[in-house]
Structures are given as C-alpha cells and as structure tokens.
Coordinates of C-alpha atoms in Angstrom, one line a residue:
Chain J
X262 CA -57.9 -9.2 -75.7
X263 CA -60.0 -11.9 -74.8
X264 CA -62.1 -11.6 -77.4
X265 CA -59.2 -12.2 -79.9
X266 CA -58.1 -15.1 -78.0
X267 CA -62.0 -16.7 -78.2
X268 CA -61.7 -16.3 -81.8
X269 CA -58.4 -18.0 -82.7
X270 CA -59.5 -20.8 -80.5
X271 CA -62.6 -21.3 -82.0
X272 CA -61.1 -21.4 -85.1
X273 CA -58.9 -24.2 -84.1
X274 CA -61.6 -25.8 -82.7
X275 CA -64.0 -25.3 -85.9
X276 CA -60.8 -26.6 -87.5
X277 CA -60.5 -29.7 -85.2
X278 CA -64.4 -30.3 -85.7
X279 CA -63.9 -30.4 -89.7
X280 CA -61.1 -32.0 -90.2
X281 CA -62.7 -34.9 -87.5
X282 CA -66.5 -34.8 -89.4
X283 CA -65.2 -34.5 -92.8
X284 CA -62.8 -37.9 -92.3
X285 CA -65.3 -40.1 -90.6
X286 CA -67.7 -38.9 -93.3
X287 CA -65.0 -40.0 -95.7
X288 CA -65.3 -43.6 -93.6
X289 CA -68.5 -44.2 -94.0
X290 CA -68.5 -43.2 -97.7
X291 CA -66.2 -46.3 -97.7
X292 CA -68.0 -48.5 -95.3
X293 CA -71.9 -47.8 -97.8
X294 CA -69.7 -48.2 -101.3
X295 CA -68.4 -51.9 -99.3
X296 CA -72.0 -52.5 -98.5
X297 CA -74.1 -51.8 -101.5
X298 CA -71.1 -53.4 -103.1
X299 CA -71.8 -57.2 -100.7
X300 CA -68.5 -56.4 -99.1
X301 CA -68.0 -55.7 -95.5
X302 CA -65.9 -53.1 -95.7
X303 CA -63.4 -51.3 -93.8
X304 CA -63.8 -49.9 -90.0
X305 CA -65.2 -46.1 -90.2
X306 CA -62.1 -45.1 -88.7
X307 CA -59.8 -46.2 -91.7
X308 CA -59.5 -43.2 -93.0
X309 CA -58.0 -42.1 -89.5
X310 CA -55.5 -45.1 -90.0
X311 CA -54.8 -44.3 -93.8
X312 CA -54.1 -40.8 -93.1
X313 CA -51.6 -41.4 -90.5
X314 CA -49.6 -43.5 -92.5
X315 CA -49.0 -41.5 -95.3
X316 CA -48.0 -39.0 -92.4
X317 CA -45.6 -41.5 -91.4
X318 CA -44.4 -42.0 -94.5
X319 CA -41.0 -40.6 -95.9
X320 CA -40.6 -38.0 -98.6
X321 CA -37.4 -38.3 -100.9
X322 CA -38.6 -37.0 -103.8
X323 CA -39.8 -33.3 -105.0
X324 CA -40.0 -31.7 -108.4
X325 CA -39.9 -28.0 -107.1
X326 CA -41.1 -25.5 -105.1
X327 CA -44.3 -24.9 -107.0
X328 CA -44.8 -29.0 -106.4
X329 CA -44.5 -28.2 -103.1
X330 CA -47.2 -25.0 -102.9
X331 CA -49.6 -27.5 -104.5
X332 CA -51.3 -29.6 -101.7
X333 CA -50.7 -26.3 -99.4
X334 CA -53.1 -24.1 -101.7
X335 CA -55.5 -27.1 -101.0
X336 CA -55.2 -27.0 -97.7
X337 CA -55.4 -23.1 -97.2
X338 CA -58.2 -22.6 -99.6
X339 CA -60.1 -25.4 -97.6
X340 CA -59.4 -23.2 -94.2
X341 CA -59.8 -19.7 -95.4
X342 CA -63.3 -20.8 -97.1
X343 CA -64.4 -23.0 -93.7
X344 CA -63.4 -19.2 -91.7
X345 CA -66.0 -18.1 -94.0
X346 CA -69.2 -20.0 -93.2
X347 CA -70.5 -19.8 -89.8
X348 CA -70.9 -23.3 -88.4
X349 CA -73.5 -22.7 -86.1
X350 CA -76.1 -20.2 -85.4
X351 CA -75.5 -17.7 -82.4
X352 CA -72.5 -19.4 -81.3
X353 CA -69.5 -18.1 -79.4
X354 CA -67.0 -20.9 -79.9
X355 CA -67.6 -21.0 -84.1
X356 CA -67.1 -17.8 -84.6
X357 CA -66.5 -17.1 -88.5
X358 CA -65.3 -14.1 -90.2
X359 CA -68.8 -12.6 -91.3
X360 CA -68.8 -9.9 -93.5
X361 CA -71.5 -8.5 -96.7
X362 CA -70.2 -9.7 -99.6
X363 CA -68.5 -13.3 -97.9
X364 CA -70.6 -15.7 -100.7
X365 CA -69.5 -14.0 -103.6
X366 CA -65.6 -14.0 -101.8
X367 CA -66.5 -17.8 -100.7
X368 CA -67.8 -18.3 -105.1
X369 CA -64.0 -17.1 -106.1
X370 CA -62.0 -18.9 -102.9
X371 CA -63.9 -22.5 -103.6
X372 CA -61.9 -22.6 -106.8
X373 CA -58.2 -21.6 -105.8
X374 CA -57.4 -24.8 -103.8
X375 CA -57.6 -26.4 -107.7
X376 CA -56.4 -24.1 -109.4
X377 CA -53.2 -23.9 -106.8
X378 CA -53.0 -27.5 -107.6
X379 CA -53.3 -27.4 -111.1
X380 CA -50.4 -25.4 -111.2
X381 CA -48.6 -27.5 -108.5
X382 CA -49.4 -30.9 -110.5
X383 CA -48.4 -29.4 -113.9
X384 CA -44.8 -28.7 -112.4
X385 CA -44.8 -32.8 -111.9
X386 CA -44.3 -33.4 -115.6
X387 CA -46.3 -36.8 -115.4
X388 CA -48.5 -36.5 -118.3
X389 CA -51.5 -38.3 -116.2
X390 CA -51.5 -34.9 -114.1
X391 CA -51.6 -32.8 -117.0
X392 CA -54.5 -34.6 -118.3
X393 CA -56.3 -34.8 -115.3
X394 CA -55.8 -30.8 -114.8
X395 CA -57.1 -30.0 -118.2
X396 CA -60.6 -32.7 -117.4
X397 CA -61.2 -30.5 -113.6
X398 CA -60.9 -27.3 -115.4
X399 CA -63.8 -28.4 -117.9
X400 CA -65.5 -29.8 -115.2
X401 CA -65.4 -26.7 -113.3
X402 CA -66.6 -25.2 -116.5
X403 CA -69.4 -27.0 -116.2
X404 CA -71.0 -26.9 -112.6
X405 CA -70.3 -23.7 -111.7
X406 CA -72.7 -22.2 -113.7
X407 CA -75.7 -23.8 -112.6
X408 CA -74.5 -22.9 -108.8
X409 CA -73.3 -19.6 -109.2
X410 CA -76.8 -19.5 -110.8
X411 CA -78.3 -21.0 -107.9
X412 CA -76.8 -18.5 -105.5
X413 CA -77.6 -15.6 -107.4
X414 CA -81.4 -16.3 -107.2
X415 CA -81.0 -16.4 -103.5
X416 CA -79.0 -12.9 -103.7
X417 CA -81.3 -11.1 -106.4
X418 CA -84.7 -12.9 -103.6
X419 CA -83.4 -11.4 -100.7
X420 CA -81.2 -8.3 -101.0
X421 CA -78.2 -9.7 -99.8
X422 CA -75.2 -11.5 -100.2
X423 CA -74.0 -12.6 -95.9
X424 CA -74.7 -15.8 -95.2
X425 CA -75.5 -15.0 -92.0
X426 CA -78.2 -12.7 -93.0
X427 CA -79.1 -15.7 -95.2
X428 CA -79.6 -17.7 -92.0
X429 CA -81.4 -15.1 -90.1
X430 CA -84.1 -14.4 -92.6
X431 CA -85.3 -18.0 -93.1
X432 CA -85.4 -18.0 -89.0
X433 CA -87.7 -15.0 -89.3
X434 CA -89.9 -16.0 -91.8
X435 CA -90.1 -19.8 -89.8
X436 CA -89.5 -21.4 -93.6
X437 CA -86.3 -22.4 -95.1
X438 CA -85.1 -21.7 -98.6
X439 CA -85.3 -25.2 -99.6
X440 CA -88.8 -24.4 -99.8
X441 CA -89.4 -21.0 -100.7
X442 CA -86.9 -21.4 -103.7
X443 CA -87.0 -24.8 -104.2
X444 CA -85.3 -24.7 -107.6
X445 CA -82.7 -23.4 -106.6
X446 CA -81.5 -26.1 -104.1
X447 CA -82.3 -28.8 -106.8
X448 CA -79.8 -26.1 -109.1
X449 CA -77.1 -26.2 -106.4
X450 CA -77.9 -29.7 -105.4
X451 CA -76.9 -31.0 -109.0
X452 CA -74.1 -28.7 -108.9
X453 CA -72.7 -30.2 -105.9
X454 CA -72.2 -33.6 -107.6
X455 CA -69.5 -32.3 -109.5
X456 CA -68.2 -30.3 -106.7
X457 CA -68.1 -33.4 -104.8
X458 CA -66.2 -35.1 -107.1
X459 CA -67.4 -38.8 -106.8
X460 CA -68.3 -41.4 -109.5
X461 CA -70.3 -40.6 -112.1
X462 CA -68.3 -37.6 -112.4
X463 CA -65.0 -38.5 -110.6
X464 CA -62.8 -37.8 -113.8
X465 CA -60.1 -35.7 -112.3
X466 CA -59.1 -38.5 -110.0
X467 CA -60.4 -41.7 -111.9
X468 CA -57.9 -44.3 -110.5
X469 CA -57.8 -46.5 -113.3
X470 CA -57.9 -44.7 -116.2
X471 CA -55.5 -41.7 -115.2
X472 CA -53.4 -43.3 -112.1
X473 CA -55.2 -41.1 -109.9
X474 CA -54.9 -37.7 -112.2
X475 CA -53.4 -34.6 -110.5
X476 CA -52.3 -36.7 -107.5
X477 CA -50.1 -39.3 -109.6
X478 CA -46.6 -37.9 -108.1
X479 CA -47.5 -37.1 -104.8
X480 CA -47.0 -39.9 -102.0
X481 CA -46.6 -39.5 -98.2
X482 CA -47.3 -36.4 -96.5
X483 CA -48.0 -34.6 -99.9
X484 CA -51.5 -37.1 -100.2
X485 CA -51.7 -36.8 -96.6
X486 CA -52.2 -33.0 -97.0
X487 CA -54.6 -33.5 -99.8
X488 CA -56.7 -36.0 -97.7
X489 CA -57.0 -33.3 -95.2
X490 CA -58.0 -30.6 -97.0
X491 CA -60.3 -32.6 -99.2
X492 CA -62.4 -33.7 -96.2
X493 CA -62.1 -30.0 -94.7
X494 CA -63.4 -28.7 -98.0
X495 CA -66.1 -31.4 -98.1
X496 CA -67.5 -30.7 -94.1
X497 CA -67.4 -26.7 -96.0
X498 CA -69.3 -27.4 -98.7
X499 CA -71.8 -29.2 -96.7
X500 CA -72.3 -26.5 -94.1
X501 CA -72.4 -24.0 -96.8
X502 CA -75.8 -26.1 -97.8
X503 CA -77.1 -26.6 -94.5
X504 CA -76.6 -23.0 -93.8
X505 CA -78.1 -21.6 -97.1
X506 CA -80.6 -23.9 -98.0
X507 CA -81.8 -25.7 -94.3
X508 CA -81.7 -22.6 -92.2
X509 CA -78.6 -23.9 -90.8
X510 CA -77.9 -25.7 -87.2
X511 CA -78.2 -24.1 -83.4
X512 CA -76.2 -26.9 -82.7
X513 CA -73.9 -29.7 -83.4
X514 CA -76.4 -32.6 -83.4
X515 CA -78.7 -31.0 -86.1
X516 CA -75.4 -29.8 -87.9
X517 CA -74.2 -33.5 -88.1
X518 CA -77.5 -35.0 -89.2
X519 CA -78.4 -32.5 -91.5
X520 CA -74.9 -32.6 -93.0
X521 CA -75.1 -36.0 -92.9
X522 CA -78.2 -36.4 -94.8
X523 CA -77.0 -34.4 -97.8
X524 CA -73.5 -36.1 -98.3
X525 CA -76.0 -39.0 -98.5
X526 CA -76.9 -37.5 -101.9
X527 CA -73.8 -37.8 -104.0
X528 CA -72.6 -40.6 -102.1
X529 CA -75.1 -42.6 -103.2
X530 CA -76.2 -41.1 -106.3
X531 CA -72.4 -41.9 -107.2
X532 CA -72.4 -45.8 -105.4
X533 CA -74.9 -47.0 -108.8
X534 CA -73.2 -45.1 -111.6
X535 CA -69.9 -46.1 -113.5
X536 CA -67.8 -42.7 -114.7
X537 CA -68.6 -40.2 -117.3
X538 CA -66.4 -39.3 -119.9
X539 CA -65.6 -35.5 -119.9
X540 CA -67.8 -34.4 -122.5
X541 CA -70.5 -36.2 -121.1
X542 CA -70.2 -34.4 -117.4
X543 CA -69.2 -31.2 -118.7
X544 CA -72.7 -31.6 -121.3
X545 CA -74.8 -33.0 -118.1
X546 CA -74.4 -29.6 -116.7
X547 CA -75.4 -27.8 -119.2
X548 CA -79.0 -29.5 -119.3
X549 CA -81.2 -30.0 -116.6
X550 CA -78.8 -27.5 -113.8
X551 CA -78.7 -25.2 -116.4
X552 CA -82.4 -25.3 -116.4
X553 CA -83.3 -25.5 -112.9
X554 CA -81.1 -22.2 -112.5
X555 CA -82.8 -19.9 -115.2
X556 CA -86.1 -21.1 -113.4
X557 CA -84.7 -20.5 -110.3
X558 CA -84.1 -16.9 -111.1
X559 CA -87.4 -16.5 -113.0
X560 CA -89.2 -17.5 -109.7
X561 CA -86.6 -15.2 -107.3
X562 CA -87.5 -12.1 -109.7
X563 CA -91.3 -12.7 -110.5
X564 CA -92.8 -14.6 -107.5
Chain N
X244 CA -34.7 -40.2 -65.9
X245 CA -34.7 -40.6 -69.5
X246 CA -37.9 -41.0 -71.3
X247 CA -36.0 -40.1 -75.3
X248 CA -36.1 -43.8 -75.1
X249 CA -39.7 -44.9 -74.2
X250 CA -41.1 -41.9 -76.1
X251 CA -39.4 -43.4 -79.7
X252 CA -40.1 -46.9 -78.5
X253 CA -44.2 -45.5 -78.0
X254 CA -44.1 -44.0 -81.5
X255 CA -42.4 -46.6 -83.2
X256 CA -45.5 -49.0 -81.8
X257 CA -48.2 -46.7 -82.9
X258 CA -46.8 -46.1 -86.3
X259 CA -46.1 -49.6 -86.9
X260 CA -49.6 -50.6 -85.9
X261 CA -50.7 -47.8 -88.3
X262 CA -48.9 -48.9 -90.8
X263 CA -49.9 -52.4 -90.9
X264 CA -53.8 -51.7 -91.0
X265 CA -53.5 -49.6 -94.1
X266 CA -51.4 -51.3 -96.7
X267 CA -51.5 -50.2 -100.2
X268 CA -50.3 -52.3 -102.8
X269 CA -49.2 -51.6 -106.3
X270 CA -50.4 -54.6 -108.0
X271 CA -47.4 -55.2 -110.7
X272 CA -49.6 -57.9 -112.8
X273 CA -46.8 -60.4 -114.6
X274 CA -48.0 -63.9 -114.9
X275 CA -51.2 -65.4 -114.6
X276 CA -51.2 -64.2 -110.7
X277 CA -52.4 -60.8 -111.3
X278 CA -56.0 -62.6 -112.0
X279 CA -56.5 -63.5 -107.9
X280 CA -56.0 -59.9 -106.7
X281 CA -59.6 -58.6 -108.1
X282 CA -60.8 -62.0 -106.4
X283 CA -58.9 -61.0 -103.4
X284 CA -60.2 -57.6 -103.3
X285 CA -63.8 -58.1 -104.5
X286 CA -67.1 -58.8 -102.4
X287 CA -66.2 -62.4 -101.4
X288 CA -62.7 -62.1 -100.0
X289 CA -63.3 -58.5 -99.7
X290 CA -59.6 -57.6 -98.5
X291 CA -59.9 -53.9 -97.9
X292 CA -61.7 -54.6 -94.5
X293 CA -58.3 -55.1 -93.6
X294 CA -56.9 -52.1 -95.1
X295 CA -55.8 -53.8 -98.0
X296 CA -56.6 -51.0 -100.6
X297 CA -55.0 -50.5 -104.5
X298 CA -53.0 -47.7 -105.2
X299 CA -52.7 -46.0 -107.9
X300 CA -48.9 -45.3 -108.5
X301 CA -45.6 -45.8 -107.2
X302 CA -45.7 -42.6 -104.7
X303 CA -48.6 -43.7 -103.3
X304 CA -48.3 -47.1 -102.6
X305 CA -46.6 -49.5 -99.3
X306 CA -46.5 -53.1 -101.3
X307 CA -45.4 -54.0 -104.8
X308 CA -46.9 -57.3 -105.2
X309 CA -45.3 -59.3 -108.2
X310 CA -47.7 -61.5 -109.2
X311 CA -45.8 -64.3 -111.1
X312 CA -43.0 -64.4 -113.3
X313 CA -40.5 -61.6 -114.4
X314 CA -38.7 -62.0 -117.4
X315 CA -35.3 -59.7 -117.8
X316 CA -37.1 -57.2 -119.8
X317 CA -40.0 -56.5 -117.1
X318 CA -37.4 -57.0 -113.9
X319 CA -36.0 -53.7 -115.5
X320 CA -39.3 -52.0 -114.9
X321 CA -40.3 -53.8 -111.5
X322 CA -36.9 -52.2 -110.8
X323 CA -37.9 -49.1 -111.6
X324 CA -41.1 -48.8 -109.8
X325 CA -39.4 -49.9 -106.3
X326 CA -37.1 -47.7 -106.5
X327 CA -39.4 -44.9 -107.2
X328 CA -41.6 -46.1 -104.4
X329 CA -41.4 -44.3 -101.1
X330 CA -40.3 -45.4 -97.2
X331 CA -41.4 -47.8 -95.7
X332 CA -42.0 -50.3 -98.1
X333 CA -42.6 -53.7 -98.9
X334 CA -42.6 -56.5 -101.6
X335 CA -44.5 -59.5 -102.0
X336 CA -43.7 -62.1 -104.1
X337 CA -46.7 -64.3 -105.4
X338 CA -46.5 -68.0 -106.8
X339 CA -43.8 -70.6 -107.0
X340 CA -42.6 -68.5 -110.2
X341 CA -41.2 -66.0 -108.1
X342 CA -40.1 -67.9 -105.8
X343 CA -37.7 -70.5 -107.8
X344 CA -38.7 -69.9 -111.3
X345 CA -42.0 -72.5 -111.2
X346 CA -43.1 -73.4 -114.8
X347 CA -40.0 -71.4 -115.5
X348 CA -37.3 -73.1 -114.0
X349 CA -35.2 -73.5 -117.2
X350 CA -36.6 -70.8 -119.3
X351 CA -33.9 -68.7 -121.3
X352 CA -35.1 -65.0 -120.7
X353 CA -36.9 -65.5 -117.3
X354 CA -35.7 -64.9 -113.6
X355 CA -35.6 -67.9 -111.6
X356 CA -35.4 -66.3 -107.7
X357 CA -36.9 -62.7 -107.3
X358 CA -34.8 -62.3 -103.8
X359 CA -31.7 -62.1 -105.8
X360 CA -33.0 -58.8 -107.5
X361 CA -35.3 -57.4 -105.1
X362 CA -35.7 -57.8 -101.0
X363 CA -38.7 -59.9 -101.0
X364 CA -40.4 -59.3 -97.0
X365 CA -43.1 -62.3 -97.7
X366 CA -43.9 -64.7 -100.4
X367 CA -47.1 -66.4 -101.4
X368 CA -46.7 -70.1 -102.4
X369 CA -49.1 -72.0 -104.9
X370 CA -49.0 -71.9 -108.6
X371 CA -51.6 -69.9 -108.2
X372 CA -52.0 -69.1 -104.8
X373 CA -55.9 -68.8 -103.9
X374 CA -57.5 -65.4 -102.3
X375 CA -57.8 -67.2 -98.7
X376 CA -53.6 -68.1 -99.7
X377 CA -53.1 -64.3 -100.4
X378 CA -55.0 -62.9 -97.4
X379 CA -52.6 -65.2 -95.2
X380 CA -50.0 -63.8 -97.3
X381 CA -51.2 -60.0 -95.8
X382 CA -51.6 -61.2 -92.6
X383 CA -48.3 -62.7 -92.2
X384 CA -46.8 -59.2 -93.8
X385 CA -48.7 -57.3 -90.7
X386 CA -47.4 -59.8 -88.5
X387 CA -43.8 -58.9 -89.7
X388 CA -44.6 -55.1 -89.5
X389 CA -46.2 -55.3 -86.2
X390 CA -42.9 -56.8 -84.9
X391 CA -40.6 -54.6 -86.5
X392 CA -39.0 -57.5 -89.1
X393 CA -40.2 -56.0 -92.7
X394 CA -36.8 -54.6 -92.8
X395 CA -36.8 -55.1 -96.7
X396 CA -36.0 -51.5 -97.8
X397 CA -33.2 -50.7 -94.9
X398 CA -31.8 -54.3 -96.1
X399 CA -31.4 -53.2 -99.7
X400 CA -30.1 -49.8 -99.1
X401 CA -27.6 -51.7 -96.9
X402 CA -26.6 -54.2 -99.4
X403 CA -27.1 -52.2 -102.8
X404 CA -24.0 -53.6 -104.3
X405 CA -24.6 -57.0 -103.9
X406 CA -28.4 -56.3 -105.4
X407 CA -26.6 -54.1 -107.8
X408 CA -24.6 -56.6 -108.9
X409 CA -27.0 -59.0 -109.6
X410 CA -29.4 -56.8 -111.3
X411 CA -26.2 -55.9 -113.6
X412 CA -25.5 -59.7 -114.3
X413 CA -29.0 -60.1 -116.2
X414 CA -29.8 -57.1 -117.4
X415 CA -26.9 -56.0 -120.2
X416 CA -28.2 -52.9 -121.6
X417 CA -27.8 -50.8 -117.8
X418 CA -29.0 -47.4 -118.4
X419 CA -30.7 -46.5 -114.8
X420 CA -29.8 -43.0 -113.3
X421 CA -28.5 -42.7 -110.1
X422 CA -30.9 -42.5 -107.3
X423 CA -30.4 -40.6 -103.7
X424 CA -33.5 -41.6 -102.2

C-alpha cells in the first residue's frame, strides 16, 4: 500500500519538477534570444506570468469536441512519455514506469501529442492550421529517421531496449555513450533540432508567416494547456538525452546542469538562423543526420 | 466570519497583477502608426521586458492596438477581430487620427472618433506618437488594470446597442452574425 502511494506521489512530484524546469527553461530561452538580440529582455519568470494569464482568461468560443481533445492529447502524451523516463538514477521519489521495450513505446508515444493535435487543429477550419499540420507532419518525416536511427545503434550495441539498463551499463563500464558511440549522439543531437521546434526549423508555429500554425484558434486556457505540455515534453526530451547519452543524473543538480547544457544547443543554434522553408528542413535531414545514423550503426555492428 | 469575500478580493489582485505584466497585443496596422510598434518592440525600446509581447491572432491576444486611421471599410474588420477576441480585453487607440480624425478630420470615408465604434481603455496622442509615447501608453494601461478601471469589454457588452447603433450608422452593407460571447 505504501508503496503505491510513494509512486503516485512521486509522479506528481516528477510532474511538479517538469512542468517548473521546463518553464523557466522556456524563460531563459527568452531572456538569451533578448540578449544576443541587444535587448534586455523579459524577467525569467515570464513565462510563469504569461501562463497564468491565459489561465485567467475566458473561453467563449469552441469548434467541437475534437477541438477540445486537441491540447489534452498534448498534455497526456507529454505525461505518459515523462512516466516513461526515469529522472534520476536509484531514486525513490522519481520513480518511473520501467519496463524492456519502454524506448521503442517512448519512439511511438513522442509523436501522438501531434498527431492528437493535428486532428484537434484540423477540426478549427482555419486554413493556417491546416497548413501548419501538413508542414509538422513533413517535418516529422524528416527527423525521425536520423533518431530512430540513432537509437537503434544504441539497441543493436547493447542488447537492449530499457533505458534504465541503458543507464546502468554506461555506470559499469565508467564511460558514457556520448563517447563510446559518438555518432550516434551527433545523429540524435541533429534530430533534436527539429524535435525542438525552434528557428531554423520552427515552421509548424512560424508566427508571421502562418499566425502561429496549428495554434491559430486556440486562446486562453486552450494555449495555456499547450504551453504546459510543451515545456513538459521539452524537460522529457532533455532527460531522455541526459539519460541515454550522459549516463544520466544521481541527482537533481547534475540533472539541471546537464539538461541545461543541451537545451543550450538548439537554443542557440536557433538564436543566429532565420526559418527554413519546408523543403529545406525536411531535405536538411536527409543529409548529414541521415549520414551520421548509417555510420552510427556501422560502428554499433562492426566495432 | 466570512472570508468568500477576502478570498475573491485576493484573486482578483493576483490575476490583475498577472494580467498586466503579460499583455499581448494584436497590432491592427491602419495608418502610418503601425511603423513605431517594431521600434517599440525592438532592441532600443525593447517593450517585451515588460511583457509587452505580439500575438499572433485574435484568440490569443489581450490588446488590439489601432494604429491610426480607420476608414468604414476597415472599421468592419477591426470590428470583427474584437469581437472574436477573448475576455479580458483591451483596446488602444494610437495617434490623433483615432482619437478625432487628425489629418482626417473632414475626410468622406474615414471615422473621425474610434470611441463611438469601439470602447477605447487608453489612447496614445501624437501624430505619430514616439516609442517612449507608446511605452507610457502601456504603462498607463497597467496602471488602469492594476486598479481594476480597464472595464472596456464589460462596458461594451453593457451598452451594445448604443455601439450597435453607431457601427450600423456608418457601415450600410450590415452582414455580421450574431455573437454570444
């Protein structure tokens, strides 16, 4: 009994802990763009502000129940995939739902939160949605075949496919993956520019060209939900990283640095470049990811 | 003892607070005004370190900023997009053209003063206002929330016939659906 009441707690608390990391990440996303832009920005904690307003907010408006579902397939994907990856190593309170098999279940569950709200936007009828839908589902095309590549390397290297097993053999062998499969991260790390979503590749969302994209008819508490599980899903896919690639975190100081340092990556790859067109990010993809991941899996199968 | 009272008073304060650090305007360029806001929001005036921020559409935004004059046809659309906007929000209006017609004053297809058409919570003076104008402009508009005064919306839902009315009196071909907020 107890130890059923540990674990929903520490699921709220991992909960708590992404929601808290993933918005003040989203802050200082804002606060670097200001700076490297001469500005001086807004305070780290406006996305705190931002996203209680739009809580606040009233909602009059709704085009049907599949509108509705949208931003709540987001937010559930976000959860159920951050119930997947273990936060910490050997820790009682972030407890995760570890099983053999819980990357290739975490490969499928990363894409039904846009999928959910593909369907959710299309029922919108705003035109900008619908464009925006059909530019994230070429996109997708596009990155998750240099990290499904990525990840397979690491599955055909080492026999397995729990991330926890994942974390326990780089312990035992005192090296982490970034090193003894170092293609692969640079695969993955590629990848995770798209995942990521920001500029050059932020064509889904790009807020003057397609007012926003899929979000274009939701206001209020519908964007506050999106907000949410947007910076859930980013503290995921960072953790996922730090857990795969840099023998993930025994506690929360290394998680938040290490985290830290790799939303650095397309944070600031993204602060110097303007956007791509669609072609051109699906087509950027395809070349040097796409190459990194065949070498990858050369070097997991030979060396 | 009952604390229903101080509890709704509490909320009301912290939402209003909220509310007037993260303003996001819909910036509906008429005129020659809509050339200050990228000053405004750039690295020299830089107005999102107030929570100043553009958004993207109607849904998403707090403030419709009319940035100079309307004629009939666009007062239709500006129309349009407030009513489409969602609780609470806000107008600004921006230069002495929406204020009392400006340059305007005695043209034959232009409004002359926006608050007959649309609750207007602040305007900006100056023809054109400058950023350091505009960023008083925002302040003044937290102020207002702050205090509880930015009553625009409630007013116009209160006194829809009279903005009715007026809207009907310029605009002749009336083909607007009925809206239930």
């Amino acid at each position: 009994m107890e130890g059923i009441l540990l674990h929903i707690l520490g699921a709220i608390a991992t909960f708590l802990l992404a929601f808290f990391v993933g918005m003040t990440y989203g802050g200082i996303r804002r606060k670097v763009i200001a700076r490297v832009q001469n500005r001086y920005g807004p305070p780290i904690y406006q996305n705190f502000i931002d996203a209680f307003k739009l809580f606040s907010k009233t909602t009059a408006v709704h085009h049907g129940a599949m509108h509705l579902l949208g931003p709540a397939f987001l937010i559930v994907s976000a959860v159920m995939a951050l119930m997947v990856v273990p936060v910490l190593r050997d820790n009682l309170w972030f407890t995760n739902l570890n099983f053999h098999g819980d990357l290739i279940f975490l490969i499928y569950i990363m894409v039904f939160g846009p999928l959910g709200m593909a369907l959710g936007a299309g029922q919108t009828g705003n035109p900008n949605s619908a464009i925006g839908v059909t530019r994230g589902l070429s996109q997708m095309v596009g990155f998750e075949i240099p990290w499904v590549m990525a990840l397979v390397a690491i599955m055909i290297k080492y026999n397995t496919t729990s991330i926890v097993d994942l974390m326990n053999i780089q312990n035992e062998v005192g090296q982490w993956l970034i090193f003894q499969n170092p293609f692969a991260f640079i695969a993955a790390i590629l990848a995770s520019l798209g995942m990521f979503r920001y500029a050059p590749f932020n064509i889904v969302g790009a807020p003057t060209e397609l007012a926003s994209g899929p979000a274009s008819e939701n206001g209020g508490k519908f964007l506050f939900t999106m907000m949410s599980a947007g910076s859930v899903f980013a503290f995921v896919k960072l953790t996922l990283f730090v857990d795969i690639f840099l023998g993930g975190a025994s506690n929360l100081i290394v998680l938040v640095i290490k985290t830290f340092l790799l939303y650095m990556i397309p944070v600031l790859y993204g602060v110097v470049n303007p956007r791509y067109r669609t072609e051109q990010a699906v087509t950027y993809f395809w070349g040097w990811p796409l190459l990194f991941g065949f070498l990858a899996i050369i070097y997991s199968v030979y060396f | 003892m009952d604390y229903g009272i101080y509890q709704d008073k509490l909320t009301r304060i912290v939402t209003d607070i909220a509310r007037s650090h993260s303003l996001w305007i819909l910036a509906y360029g008429t005129g020659c005004g809509a050339i200050e806001v990228p000053a405004t929001m750039t690295s020299r005036y830089d107005a999102e370190r107030l929570g100043v921020r553009g958004a993207a559409t109607p849904r998403q935004a707090d403030v419709l900023m009319i940035t100079g004059y309307l004629t009939v046809k666009t007062l239709k659309r500006v129309i349009r997009v407030y009513e489409q906007m969602q609780d609470p929000k806000y107008i600004i209006g921006f230069g002495s053209c929406a204020i009392n017609g400006g340059m305007y004053w005695d043209s034959y297809n232009t409004i002359k003063q926006l608050d007959l058409y649309l609750p207007v919570d602040v305007y900006i003076s100056g023809c054109m206002p400058r950023p350091e104008a505009v960023l008083e402009g925002f302040a003044k508009l937290q102020e207002q929330i702050r205090a509880g005064e930015a009553r625009g919306a409630t007013k116009y839902k209160e006194n829809l016939d009279y903005y009715r009315g007026n809207q009907k009196k310029i605009i002749k071909n009336w083909d607007f659906p009925d809206y239930n907020w």
